[in-house]
Short mmCIF file of C-alpha atoms and ligand atoms in Angstrom, two decimals:
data_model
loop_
_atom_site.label_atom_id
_atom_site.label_comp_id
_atom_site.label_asym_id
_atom_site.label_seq_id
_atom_site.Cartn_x
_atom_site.Cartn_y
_atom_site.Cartn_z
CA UNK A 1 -15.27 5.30 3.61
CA UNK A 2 -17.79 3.44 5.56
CA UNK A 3 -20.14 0.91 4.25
CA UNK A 4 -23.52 2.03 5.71
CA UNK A 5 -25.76 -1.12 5.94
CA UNK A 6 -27.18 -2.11 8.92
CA UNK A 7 -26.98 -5.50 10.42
CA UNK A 8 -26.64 -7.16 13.49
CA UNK A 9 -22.78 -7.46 13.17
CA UNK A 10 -22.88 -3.31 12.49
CA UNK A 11 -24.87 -2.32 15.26
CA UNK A 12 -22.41 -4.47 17.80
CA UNK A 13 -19.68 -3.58 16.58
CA UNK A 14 -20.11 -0.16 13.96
CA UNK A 15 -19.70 0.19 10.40
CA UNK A 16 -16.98 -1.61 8.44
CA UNK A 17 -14.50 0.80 7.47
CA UNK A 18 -12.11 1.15 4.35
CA UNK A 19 -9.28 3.60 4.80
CA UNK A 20 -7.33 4.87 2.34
CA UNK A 21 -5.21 2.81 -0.04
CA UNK A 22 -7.95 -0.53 0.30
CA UNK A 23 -11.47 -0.67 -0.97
CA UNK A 24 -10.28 -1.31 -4.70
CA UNK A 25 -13.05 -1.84 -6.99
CA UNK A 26 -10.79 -4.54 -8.41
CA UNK A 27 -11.43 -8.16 -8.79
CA UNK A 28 -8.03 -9.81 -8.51
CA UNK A 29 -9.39 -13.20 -9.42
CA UNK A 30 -6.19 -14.23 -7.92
CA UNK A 31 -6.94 -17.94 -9.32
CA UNK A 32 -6.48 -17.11 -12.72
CA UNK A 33 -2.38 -15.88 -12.07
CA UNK A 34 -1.62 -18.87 -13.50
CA UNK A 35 -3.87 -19.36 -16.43
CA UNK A 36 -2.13 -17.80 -19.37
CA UNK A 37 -4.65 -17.86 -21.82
CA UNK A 38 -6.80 -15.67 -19.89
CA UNK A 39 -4.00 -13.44 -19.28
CA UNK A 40 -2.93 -13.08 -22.93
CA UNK A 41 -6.61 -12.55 -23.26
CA UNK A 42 -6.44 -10.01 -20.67
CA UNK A 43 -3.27 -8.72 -21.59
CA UNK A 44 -4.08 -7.97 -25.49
CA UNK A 45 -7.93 -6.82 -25.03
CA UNK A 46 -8.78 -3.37 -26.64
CA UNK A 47 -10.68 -2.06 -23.28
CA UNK A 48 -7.38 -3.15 -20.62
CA UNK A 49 -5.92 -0.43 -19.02
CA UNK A 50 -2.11 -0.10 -17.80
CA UNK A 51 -1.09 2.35 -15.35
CA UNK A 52 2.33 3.29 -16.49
CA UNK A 53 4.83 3.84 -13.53
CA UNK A 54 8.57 5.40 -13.24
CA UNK A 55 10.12 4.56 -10.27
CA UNK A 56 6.91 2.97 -8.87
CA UNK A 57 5.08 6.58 -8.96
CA UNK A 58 1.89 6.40 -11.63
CA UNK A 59 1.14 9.28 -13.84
CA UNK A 60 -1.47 11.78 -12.60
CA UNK A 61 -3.66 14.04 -14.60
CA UNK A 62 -3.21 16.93 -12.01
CA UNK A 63 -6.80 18.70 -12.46
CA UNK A 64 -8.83 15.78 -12.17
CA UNK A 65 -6.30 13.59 -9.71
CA UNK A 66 -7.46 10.64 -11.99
CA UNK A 67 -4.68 7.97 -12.74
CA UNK A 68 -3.30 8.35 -16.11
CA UNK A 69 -3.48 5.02 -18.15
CA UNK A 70 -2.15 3.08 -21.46
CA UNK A 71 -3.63 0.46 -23.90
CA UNK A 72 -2.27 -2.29 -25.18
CA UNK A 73 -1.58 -1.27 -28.52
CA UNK A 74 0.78 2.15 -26.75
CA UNK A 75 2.97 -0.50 -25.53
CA UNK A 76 2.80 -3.62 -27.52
CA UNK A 77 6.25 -2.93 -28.76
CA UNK A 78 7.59 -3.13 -25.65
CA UNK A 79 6.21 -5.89 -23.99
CA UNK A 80 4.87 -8.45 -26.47
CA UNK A 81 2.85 -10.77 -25.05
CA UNK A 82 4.75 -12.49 -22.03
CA UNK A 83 1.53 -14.93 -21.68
CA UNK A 84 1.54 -16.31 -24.85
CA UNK A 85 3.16 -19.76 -23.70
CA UNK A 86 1.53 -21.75 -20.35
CA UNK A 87 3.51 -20.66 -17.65
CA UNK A 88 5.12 -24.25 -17.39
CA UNK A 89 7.11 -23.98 -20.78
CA UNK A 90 7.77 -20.18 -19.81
CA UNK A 91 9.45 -21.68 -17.03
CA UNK A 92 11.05 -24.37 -19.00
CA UNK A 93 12.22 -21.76 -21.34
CA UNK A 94 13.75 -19.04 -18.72
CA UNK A 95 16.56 -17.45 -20.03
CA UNK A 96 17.95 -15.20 -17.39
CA UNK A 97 19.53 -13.12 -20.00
CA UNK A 98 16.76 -11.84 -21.74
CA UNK A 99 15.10 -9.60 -19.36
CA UNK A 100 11.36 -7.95 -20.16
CA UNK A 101 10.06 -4.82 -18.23
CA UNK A 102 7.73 -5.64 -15.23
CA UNK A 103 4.33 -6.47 -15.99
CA UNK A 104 1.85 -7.09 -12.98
CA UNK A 105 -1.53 -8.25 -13.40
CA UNK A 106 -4.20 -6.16 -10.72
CA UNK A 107 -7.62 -7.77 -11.34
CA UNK A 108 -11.05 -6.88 -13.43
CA UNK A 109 -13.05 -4.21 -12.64
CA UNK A 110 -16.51 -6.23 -13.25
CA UNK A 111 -18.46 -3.22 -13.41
CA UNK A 112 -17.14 -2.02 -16.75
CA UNK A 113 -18.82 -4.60 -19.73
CA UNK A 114 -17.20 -5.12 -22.79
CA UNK A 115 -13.48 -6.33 -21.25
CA UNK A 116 -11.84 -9.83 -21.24
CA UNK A 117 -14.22 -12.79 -20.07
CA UNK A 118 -13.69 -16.06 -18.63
CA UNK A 119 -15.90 -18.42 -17.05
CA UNK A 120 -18.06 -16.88 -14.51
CA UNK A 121 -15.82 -13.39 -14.76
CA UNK A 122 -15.82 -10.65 -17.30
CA UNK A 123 -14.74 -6.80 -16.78
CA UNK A 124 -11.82 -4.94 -17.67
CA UNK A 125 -8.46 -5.66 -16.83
CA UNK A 126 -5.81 -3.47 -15.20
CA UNK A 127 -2.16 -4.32 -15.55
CA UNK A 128 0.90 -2.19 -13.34
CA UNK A 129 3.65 -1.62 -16.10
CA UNK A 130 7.10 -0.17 -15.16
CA UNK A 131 8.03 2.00 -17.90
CA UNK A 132 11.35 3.58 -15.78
CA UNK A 133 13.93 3.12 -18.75
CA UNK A 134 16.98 1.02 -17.46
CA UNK A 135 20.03 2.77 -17.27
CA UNK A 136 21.85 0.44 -19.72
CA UNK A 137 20.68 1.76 -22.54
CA UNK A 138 21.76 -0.83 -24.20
CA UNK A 139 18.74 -2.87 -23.00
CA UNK A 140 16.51 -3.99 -25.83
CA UNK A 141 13.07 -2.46 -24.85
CA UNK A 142 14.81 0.71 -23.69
CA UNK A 143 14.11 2.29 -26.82
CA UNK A 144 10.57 1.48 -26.41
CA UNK A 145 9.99 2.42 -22.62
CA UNK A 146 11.69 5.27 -23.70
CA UNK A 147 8.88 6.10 -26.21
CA UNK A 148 6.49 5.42 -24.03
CA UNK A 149 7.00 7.54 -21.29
CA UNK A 150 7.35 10.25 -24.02
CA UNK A 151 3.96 9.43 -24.63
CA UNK A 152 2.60 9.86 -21.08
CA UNK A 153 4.20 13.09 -20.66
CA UNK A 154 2.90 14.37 -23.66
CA UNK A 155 -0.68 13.86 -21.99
CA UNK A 156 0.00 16.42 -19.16
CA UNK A 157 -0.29 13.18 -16.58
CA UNK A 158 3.06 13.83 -15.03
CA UNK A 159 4.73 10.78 -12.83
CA UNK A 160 3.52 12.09 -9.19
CA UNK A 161 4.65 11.00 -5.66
CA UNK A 162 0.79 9.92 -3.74
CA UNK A 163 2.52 9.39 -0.63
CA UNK A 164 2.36 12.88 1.14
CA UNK A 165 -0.67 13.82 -1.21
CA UNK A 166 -3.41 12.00 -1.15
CA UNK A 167 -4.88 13.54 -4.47
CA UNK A 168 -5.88 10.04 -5.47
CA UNK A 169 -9.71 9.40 -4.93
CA UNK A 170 -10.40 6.02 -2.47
CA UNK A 171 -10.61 3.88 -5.67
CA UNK A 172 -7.63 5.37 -7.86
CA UNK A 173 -5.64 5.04 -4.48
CA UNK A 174 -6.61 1.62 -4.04
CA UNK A 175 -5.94 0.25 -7.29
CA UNK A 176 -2.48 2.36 -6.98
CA UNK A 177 -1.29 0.75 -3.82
CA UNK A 178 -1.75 -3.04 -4.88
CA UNK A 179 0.34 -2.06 -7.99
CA UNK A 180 3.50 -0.31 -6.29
CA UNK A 181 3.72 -3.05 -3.79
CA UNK A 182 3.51 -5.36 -6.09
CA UNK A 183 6.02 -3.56 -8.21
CA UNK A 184 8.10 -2.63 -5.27
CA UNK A 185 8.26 -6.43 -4.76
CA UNK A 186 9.24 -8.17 -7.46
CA UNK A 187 12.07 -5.50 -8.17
CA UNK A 188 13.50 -5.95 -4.71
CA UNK A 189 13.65 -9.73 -5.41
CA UNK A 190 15.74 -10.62 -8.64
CA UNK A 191 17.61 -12.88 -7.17
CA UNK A 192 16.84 -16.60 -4.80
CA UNK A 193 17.53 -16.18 -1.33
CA UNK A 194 18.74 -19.67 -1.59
CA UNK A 195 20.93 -20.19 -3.88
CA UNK A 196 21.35 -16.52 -5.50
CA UNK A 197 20.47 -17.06 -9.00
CA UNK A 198 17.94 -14.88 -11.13
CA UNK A 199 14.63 -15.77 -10.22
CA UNK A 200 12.03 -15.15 -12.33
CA UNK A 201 8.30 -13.26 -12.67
CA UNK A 202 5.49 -16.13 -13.17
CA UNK A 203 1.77 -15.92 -11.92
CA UNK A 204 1.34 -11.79 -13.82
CA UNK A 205 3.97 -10.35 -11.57
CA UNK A 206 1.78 -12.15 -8.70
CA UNK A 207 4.81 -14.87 -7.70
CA UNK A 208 8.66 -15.34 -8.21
CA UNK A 209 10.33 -18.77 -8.96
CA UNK A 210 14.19 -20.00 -8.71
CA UNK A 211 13.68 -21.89 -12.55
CA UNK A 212 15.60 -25.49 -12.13
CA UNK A 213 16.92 -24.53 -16.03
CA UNK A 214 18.64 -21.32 -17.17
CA UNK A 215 18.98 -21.90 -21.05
CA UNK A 216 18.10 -25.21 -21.37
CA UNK A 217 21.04 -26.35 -18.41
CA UNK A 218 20.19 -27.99 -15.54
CA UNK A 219 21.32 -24.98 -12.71
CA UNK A 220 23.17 -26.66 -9.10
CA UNK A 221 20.49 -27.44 -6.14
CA UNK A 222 18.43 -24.78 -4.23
CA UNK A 223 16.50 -24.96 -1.12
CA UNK A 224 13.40 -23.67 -2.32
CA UNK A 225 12.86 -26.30 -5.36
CA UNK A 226 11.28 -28.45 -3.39
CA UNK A 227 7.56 -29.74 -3.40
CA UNK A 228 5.71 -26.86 -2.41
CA UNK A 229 8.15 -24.40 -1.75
CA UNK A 230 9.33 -23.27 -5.20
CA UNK A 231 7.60 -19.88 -4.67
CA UNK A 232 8.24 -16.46 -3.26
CA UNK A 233 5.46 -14.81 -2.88
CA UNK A 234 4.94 -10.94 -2.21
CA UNK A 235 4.83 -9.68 1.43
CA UNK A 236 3.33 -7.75 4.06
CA UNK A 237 4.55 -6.54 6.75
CA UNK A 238 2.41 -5.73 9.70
CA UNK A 239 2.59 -2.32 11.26
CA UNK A 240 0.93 -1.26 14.18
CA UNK A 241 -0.55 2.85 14.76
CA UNK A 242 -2.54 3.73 18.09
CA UNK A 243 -4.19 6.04 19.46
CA UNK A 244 -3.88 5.97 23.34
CA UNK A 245 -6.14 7.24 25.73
CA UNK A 246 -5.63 8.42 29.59
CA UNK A 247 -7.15 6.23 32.46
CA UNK A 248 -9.51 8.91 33.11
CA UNK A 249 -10.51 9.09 29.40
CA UNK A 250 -10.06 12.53 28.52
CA UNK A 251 -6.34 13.28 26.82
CA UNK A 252 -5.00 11.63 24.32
CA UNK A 253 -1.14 10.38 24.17
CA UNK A 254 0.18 11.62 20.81
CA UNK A 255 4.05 11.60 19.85
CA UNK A 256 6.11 14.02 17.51
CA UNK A 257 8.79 11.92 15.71
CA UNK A 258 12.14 13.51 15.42
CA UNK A 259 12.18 14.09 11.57
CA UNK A 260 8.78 16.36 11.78
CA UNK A 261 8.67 20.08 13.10
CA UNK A 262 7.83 21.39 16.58
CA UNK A 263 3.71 21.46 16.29
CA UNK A 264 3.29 18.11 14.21
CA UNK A 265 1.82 15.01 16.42
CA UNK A 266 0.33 11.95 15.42
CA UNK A 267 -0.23 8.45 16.82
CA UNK A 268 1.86 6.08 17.77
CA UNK A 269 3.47 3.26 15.66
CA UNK A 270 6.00 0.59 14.85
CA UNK A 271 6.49 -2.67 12.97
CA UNK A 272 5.50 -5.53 14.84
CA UNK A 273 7.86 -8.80 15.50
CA UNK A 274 7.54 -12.30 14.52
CA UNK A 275 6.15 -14.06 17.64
CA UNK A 276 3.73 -11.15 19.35
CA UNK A 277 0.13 -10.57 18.62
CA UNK A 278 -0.99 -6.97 17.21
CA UNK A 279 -1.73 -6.40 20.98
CA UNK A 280 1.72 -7.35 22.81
CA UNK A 281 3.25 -5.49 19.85
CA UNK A 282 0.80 -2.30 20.61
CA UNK A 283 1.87 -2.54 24.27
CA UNK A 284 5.72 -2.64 23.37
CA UNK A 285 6.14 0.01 21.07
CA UNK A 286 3.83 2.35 22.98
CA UNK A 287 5.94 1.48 26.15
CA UNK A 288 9.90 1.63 23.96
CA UNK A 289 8.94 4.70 22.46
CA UNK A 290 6.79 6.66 25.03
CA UNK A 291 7.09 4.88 28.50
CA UNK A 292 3.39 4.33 29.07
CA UNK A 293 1.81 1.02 29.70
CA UNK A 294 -1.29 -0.53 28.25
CA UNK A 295 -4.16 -2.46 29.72
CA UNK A 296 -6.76 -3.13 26.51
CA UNK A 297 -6.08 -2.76 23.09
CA UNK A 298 -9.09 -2.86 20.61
CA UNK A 299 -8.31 -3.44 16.82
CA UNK A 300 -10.47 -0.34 15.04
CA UNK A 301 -9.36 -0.96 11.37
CA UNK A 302 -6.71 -1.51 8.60
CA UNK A 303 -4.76 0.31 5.48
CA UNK A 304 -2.99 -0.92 3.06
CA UNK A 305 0.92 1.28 3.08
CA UNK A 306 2.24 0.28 -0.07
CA UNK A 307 5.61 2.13 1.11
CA UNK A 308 6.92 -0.78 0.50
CA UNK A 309 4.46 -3.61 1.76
CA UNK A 310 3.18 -2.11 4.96
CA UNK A 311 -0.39 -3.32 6.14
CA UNK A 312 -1.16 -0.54 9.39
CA UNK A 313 -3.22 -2.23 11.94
CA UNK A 314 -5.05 0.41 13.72
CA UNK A 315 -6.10 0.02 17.52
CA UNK A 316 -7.34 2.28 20.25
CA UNK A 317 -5.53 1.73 23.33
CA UNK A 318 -6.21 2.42 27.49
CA UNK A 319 -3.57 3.36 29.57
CA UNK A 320 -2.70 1.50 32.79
CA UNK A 321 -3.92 4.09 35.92
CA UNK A 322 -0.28 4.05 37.39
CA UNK A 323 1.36 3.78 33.85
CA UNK A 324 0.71 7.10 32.11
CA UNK A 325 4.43 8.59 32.83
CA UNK A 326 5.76 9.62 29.64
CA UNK A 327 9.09 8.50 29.45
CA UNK A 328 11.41 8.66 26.27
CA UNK A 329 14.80 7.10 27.02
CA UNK A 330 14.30 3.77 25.57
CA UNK A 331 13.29 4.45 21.60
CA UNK A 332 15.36 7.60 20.44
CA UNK A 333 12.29 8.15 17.41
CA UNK A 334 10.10 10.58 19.05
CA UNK A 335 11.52 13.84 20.26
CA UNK A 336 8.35 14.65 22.42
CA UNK A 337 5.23 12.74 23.63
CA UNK A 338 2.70 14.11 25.46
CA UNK A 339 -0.82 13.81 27.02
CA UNK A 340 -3.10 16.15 24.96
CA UNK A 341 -6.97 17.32 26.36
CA UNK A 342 -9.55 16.01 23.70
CA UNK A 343 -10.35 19.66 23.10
CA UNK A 344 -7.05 20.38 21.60
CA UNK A 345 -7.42 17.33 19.22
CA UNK A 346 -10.81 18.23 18.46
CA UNK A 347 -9.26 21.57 17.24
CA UNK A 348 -6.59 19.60 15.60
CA UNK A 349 -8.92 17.48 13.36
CA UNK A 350 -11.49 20.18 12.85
CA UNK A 351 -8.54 22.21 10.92
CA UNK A 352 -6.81 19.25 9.47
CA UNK A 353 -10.23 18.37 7.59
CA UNK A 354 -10.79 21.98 6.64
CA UNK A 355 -7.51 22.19 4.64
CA UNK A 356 -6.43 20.00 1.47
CA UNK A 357 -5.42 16.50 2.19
CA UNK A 358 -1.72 17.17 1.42
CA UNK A 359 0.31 16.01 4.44
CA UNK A 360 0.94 19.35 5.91
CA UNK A 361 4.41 19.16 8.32
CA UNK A 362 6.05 22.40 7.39
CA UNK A 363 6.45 25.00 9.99
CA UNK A 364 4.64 25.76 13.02
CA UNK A 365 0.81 25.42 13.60
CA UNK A 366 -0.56 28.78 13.66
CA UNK A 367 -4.70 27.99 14.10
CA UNK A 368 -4.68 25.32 16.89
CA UNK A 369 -1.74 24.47 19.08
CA UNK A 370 -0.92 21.49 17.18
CA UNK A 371 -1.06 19.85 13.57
CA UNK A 372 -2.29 16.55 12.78
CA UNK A 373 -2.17 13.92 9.98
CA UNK A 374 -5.24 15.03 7.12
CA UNK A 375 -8.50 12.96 7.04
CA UNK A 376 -7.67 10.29 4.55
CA UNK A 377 -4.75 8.85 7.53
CA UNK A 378 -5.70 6.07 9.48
CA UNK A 379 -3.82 8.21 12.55
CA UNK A 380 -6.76 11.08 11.74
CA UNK A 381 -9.13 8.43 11.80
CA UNK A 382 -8.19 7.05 15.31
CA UNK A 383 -7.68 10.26 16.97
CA UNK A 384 -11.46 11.20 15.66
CA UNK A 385 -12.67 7.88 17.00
CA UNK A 386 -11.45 8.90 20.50
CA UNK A 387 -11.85 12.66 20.85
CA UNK A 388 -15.62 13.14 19.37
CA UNK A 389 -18.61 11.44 20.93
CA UNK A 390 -20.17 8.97 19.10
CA UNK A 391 -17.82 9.42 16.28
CA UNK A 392 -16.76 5.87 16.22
CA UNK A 393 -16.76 6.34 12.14
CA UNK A 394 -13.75 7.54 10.12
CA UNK A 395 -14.27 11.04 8.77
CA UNK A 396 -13.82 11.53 5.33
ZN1 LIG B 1 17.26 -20.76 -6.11
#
């Protein structure tokens, strides 16, 4: 998705670019975390929406790929009102034994009237709720998740995996991502890395804290009560994909990992590591996993990979003239690499963005002599930068 006005910034540099999984149309007025009034506001408000999820996968109407979503009053019974305190005396009154299912709060959509207001800021609010019923079912809202996901089902909207179909539209997609990693997050983290205790959900699912009091007792010491560092906040980690291109500029370098079939290539990627810039850590995975070495690296663009907190740089890479050897003894992930003409991407692409945007790895590639990742990937959206002239700008 490109965002087509011109300016002097755009015609330097080209279009600004969303890519799948960002461009929410979501206003997370991440300021007001901490204000429970307008939460509870938020939270109880006839227009809010809740995207139900089970095991951080949201419920999908299948003919329309629309998210499937709750109102307050489906789930009241389940949830209360977690906001109705200030967050101070919330904290003051944690009591690690009474658990409540996670509630994250996404933002306002400010184009939609009628929803919760505040200040400066009205629109409707969107809340992540995990309705996955805990396996103790002796759990007191376990009854009532229970009920609710009865509910969703009953709507047709069944819980559906988005992350080898993209059936989501941009928005939906968006607004999905920000919830599963914040989901993802705070059920990873139950428990202070410093001194092990339960920590609890404050800011709408938006922060964690290590509570000095569990029931009213004064708990032992812990590293991260001190001034400023009584938070945990959610993370990302920084990924790098690339698309690398010969000295000469006419092949591209394009791996197969070893988990995909013969016939599947994409770009390729790693996490970086603390202490490199997005270029050094370009350069070394390029060179672990395929034995080439870089000379520039140019950041193209960004997604958000909520699988679980993933944020894919995307760059565009050119090979040293006496470092194009493929080599793959260092990294054992990819099980080939190799140097493909731009007219057998082209091909690629061409078919890719024909076909459905389901993540097509299965068998061999019968139309062009190699499959690619569909349009909506960043990787598609590199590879097109490089193989078609003037076609700087993602195709979607
Ligand atoms: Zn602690």
């Amino acid at each position: 998705m490109t965002n087509s006005l011109v300016t002097p910034l755009t015609k330097r540099y080209g279009e600004s670019i969303d890519t799948y999984f960002s461009g929410s149309p979501l206003n997370r007025v991440s300021f007001l975390r901490d204000n429970y009034a307008f939460l509870s506001d938020a939270l109880t408000n006839p227009t809010t929406r809740f995207l139900p999820m089970q095991k951080l996968e949201p419920s999908i109407f299948p003919d329309t790929g629309l998210l499937n979503t709750l109102v307050y009053d489906d789930l009241k019974d389940a949830i209360g009102n977690p906001f109705e305190k200030p967050e101070p005396e919330a904290v003051s009154a944690w009591d690690s034994s009474k658990e409540s299912p996670l509630l994250v709060f996404l933002g306002i959509d400010e184009s939609k009237s009628g929803g919760v207001t505040y200040g400066n800021y009205s629109g409707r609010a969107y809340f992540a709720l995990d309705v996955t019923v805990p396996v103790d079912s002796t759990t007191p809202y376990a009854t009532a998740l229970a009920d609710i996901v009865d509910k969703v089902e009953a709507t047709g909207a069944p819980f559906t995996p988005v992350r080898t179909q993209y059936v989501l539209n941009y928005s939906e997609a968006a607004i999905y991502a920000q919830a599963r990693s914040y989901m993802d997050w705070n059920i990873r983290n139950p428990f202070c890395a410093g001194c092990g205790t339960r920590t609890m959900s404050v800011n709408g699912g938006g922060k964690r804290v290590c509570p000095p009091t569990d029931r009213g007792v004064a708990k032992g010491p812990c590293p991260t009560r001190g001034v400023v560092t009584n938070i945990a906040f959610p993370r990302s980690d920084p990924t790098i994909i690339v698309a690398v291109v010969n000295s000469a500029g006419d092949r591209l370098l394009l791996g197969r990992n070893k988990r995909f079939p013969a016939g599947f290539y994409s770009c390729l990627a790693g996490f970086c590591e603390p202490g490199e810039s997005i270029e050094e850590s370009v350069r070394r995975e390029v060179w672990e996993e395929s034995g080439v070495k870089l000379g520039k690296v140019a950041i193209y663009a960004s997604q958000p990979w909520p699988y679980p907190a993933s944020l894919m740089v995307g760059a565009i890479a050119e090979a040293l003239p006496d470092g194009e050897s493929i080599h793959l003894e260092h990294d054992p992930e990819l099980g080939d690499a190799q140097w493909f003409p731009f007219s057998v991407v082209r091909d690629a692409l061409t078919i890719a963005e024909r076909k459905s945007n389901i993540l097509d790895i299965s068998g061999e590639p019968t139309e062009a002599p190699i499959k690619v990742p569909p349009s909506k990937a960043i990787a598609h959206n590199l590879m097109r930068a490089v193989v078609f002239e003037n076609a700087h700008l993602p195709k979607i």
